[in-house]
mmCIF file of C-alpha atoms in Angstrom:
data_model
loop_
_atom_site.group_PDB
_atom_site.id
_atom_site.type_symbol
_atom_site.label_atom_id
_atom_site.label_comp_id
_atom_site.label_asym_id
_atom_site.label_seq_id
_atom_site.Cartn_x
_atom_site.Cartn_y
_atom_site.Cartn_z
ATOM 1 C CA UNK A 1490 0.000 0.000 0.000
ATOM 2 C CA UNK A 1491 3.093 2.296 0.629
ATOM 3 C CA UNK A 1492 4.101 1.906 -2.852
ATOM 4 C CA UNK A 1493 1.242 2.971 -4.435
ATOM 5 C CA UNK A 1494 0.339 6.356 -2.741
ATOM 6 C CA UNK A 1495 4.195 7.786 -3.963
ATOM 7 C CA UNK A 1496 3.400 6.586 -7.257
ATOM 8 C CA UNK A 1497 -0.639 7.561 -7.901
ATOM 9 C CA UNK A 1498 0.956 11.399 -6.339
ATOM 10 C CA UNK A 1499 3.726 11.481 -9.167
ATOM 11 C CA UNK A 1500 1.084 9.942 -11.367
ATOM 12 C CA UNK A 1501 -1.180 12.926 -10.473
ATOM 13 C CA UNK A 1502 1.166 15.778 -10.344
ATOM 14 C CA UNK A 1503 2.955 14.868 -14.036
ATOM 15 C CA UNK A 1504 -1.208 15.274 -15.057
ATOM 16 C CA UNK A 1505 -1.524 18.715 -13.551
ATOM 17 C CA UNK A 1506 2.027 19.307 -15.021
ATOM 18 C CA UNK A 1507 0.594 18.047 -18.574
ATOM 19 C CA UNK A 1508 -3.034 19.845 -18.399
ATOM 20 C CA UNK A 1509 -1.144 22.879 -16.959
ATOM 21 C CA UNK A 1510 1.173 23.211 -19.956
ATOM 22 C CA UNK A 1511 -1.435 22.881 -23.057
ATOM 23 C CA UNK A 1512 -2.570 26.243 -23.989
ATOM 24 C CA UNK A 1513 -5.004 26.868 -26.944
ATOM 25 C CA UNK A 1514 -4.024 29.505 -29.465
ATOM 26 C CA UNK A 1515 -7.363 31.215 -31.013
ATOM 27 C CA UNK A 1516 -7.610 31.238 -34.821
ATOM 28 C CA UNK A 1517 -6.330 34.335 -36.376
ATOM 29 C CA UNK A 1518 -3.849 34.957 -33.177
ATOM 30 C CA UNK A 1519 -0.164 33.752 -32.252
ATOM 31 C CA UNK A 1520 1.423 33.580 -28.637
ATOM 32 C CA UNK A 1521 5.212 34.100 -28.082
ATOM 33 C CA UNK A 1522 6.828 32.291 -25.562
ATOM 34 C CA UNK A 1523 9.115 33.561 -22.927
ATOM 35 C CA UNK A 1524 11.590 31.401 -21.046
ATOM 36 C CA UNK A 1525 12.978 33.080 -17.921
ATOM 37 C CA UNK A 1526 11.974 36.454 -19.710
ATOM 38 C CA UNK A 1527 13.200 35.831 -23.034
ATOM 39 C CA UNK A 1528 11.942 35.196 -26.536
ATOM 40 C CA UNK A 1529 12.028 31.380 -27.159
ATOM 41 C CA UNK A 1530 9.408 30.425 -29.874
ATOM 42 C CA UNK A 1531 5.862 31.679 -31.203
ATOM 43 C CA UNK A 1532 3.051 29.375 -31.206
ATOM 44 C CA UNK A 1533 0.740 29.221 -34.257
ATOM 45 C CA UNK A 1534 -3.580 28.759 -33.974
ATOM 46 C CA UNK A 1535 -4.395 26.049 -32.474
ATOM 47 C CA UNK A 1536 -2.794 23.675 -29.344
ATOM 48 C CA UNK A 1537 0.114 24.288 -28.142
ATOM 49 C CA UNK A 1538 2.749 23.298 -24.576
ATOM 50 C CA UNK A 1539 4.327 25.452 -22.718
ATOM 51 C CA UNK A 1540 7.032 24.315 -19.898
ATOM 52 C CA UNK A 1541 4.805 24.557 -16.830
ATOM 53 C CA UNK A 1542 6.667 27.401 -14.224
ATOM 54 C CA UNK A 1543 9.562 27.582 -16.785
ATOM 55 C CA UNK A 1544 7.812 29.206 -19.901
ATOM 56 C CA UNK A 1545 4.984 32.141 -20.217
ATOM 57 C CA UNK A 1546 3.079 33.468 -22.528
ATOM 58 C CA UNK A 1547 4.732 36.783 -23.272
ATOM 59 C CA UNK A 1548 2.534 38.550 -26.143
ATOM 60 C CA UNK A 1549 -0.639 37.922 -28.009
ATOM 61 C CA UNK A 1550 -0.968 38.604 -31.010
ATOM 62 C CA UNK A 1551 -3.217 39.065 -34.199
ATOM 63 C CA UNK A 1552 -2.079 37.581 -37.674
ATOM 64 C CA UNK A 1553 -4.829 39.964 -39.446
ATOM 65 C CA UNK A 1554 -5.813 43.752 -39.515
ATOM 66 C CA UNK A 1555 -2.762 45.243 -39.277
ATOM 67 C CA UNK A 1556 -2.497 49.364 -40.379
ATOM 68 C CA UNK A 1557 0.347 50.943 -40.410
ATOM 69 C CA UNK A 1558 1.089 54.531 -40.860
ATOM 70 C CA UNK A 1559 4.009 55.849 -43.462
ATOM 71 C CA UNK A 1560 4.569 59.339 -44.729
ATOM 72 C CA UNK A 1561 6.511 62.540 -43.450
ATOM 73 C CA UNK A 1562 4.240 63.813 -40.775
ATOM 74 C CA UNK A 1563 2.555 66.170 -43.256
ATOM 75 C CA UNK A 1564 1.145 63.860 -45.749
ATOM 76 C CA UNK A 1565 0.322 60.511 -44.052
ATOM 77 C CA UNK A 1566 -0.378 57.067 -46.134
ATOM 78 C CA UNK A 1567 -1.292 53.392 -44.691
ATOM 79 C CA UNK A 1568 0.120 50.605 -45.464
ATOM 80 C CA UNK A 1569 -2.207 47.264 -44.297
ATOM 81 C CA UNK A 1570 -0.516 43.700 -44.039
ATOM 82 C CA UNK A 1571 -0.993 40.236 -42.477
ATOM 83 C CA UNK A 1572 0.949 38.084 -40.814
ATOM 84 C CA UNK A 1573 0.921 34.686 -42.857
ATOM 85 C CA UNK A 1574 3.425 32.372 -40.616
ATOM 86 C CA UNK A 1575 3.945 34.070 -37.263
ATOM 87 C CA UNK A 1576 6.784 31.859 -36.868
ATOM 88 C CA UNK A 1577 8.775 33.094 -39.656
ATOM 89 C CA UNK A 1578 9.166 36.242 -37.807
ATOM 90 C CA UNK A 1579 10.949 35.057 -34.992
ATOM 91 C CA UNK A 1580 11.407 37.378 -31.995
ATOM 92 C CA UNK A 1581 10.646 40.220 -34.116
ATOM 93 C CA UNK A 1582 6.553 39.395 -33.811
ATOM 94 C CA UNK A 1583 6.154 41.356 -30.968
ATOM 95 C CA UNK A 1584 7.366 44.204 -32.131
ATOM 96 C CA UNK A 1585 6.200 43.786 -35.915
ATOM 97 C CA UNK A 1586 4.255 46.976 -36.229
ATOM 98 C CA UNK A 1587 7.628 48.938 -36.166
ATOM 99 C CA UNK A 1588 9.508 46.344 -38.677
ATOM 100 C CA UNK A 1589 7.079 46.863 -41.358
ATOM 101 C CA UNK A 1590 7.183 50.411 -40.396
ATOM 102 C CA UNK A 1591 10.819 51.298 -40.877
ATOM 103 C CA UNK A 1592 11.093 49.022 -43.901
ATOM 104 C CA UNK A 1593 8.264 50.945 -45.654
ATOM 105 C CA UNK A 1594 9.685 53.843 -44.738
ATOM 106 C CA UNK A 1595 13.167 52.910 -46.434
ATOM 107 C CA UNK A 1596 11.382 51.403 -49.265
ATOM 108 C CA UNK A 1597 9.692 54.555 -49.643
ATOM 109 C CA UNK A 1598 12.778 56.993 -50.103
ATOM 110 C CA UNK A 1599 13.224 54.708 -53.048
ATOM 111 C CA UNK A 1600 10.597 55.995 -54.800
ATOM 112 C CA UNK A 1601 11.382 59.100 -56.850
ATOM 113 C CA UNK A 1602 9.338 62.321 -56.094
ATOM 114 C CA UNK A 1603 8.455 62.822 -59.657
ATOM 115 C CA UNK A 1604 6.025 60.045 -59.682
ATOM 116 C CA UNK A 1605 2.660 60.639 -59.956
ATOM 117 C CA UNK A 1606 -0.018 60.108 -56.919
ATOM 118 C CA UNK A 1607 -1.628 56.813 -59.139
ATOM 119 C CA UNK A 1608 -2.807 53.231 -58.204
ATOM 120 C CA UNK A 1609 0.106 51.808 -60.015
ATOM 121 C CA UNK A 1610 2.645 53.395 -58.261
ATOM 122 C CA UNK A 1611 0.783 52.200 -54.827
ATOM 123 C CA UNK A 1612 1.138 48.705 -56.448
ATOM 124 C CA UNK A 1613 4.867 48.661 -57.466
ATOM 125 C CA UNK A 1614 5.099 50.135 -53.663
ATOM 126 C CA UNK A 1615 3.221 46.951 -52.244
ATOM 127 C CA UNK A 1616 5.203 44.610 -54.367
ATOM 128 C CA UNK A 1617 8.417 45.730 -53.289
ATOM 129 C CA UNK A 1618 7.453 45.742 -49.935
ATOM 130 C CA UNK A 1619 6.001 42.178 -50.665
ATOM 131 C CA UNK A 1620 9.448 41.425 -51.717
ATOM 132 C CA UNK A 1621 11.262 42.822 -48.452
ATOM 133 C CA UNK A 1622 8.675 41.366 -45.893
ATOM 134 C CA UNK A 1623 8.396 37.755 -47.481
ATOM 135 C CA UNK A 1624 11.095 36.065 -45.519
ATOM 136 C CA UNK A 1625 9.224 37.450 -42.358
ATOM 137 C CA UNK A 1626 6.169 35.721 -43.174
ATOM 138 C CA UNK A 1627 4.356 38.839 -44.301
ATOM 139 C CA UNK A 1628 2.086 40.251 -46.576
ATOM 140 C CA UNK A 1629 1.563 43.543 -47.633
ATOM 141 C CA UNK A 1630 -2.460 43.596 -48.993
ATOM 142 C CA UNK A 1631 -3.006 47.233 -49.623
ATOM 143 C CA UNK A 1632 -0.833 50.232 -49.445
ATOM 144 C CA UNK A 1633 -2.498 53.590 -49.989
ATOM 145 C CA UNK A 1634 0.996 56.824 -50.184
ATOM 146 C CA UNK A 1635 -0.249 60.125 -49.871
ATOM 147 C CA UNK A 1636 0.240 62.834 -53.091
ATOM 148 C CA UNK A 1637 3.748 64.077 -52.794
ATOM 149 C CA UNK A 1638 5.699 62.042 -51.687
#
């Protein structure tokens, strides 16, 4: 009788540990995960573990309806994007907002003032930015630059 109490407790505590750890990810969102404060992985829609007492849950966030702001203060445009693979980003998912925000805003000094205000050149903008965001798992859907710039 000795024997089994130790072993139904470790039985029972390796459950909690088990049901403590899973952690469901709603569609459309990701969760980072923090060990000991720091960035370790992101986890995608759907079920995920986390370490029990070892790892957190450091940021939530959503794959869709992202807005962005670009221009020179004066003259503001949007740019609007998704985030296709969350873990393609890496640690730079929680701060994403500001990544696609300085890369349009280099992209955008590329583009020669002489350029008409058109739907075109708001295309050739997304595609480049397409181009630069890819390997982060991101898509630019609709970029709208103000008259001027």
């Amino acid at each position: 009788m000795s024997i089994v109490a130790p072993s139904l407790i470790l039985a029972a505590l390796f459950v909690l540990a088990v049901v403590a750890g899973v952690r469901r990810v709603p569609e459309g969102s990701a969760y980072t995960v923090h060990r000991f404060g720091r960035y370790v992985r992101t986890l995608p829609p759907g079920f995920g573990f986390v370490l029990p007492m070892i790892e957190r849950i450091g940021q939530r966030v959503s794959l869709i309806g992202h807005a962005v702001p670009v221009g020179d203060g004066s003259r503001e445009g949007a740019v609007y994007y998704q985030i296709l693979d969350p873990r393609q980003s890496g640690a730079a998912i929680e701060s994403i907002d500001q990544l696609v925000a300085r890369t349009a805003g280099e992209a955008l000094g590329q583009i020669s003032a002489s350029e008409s205000a058109d739907t075109k050149r708001d295309q050739r903008f997304r595609q480049q930015l397409n181009g630069l965001l890819a390997g982060r798992g991101l898509h630019v859907v609709r970029c709208i630059l103000p008259a001027g710039l």
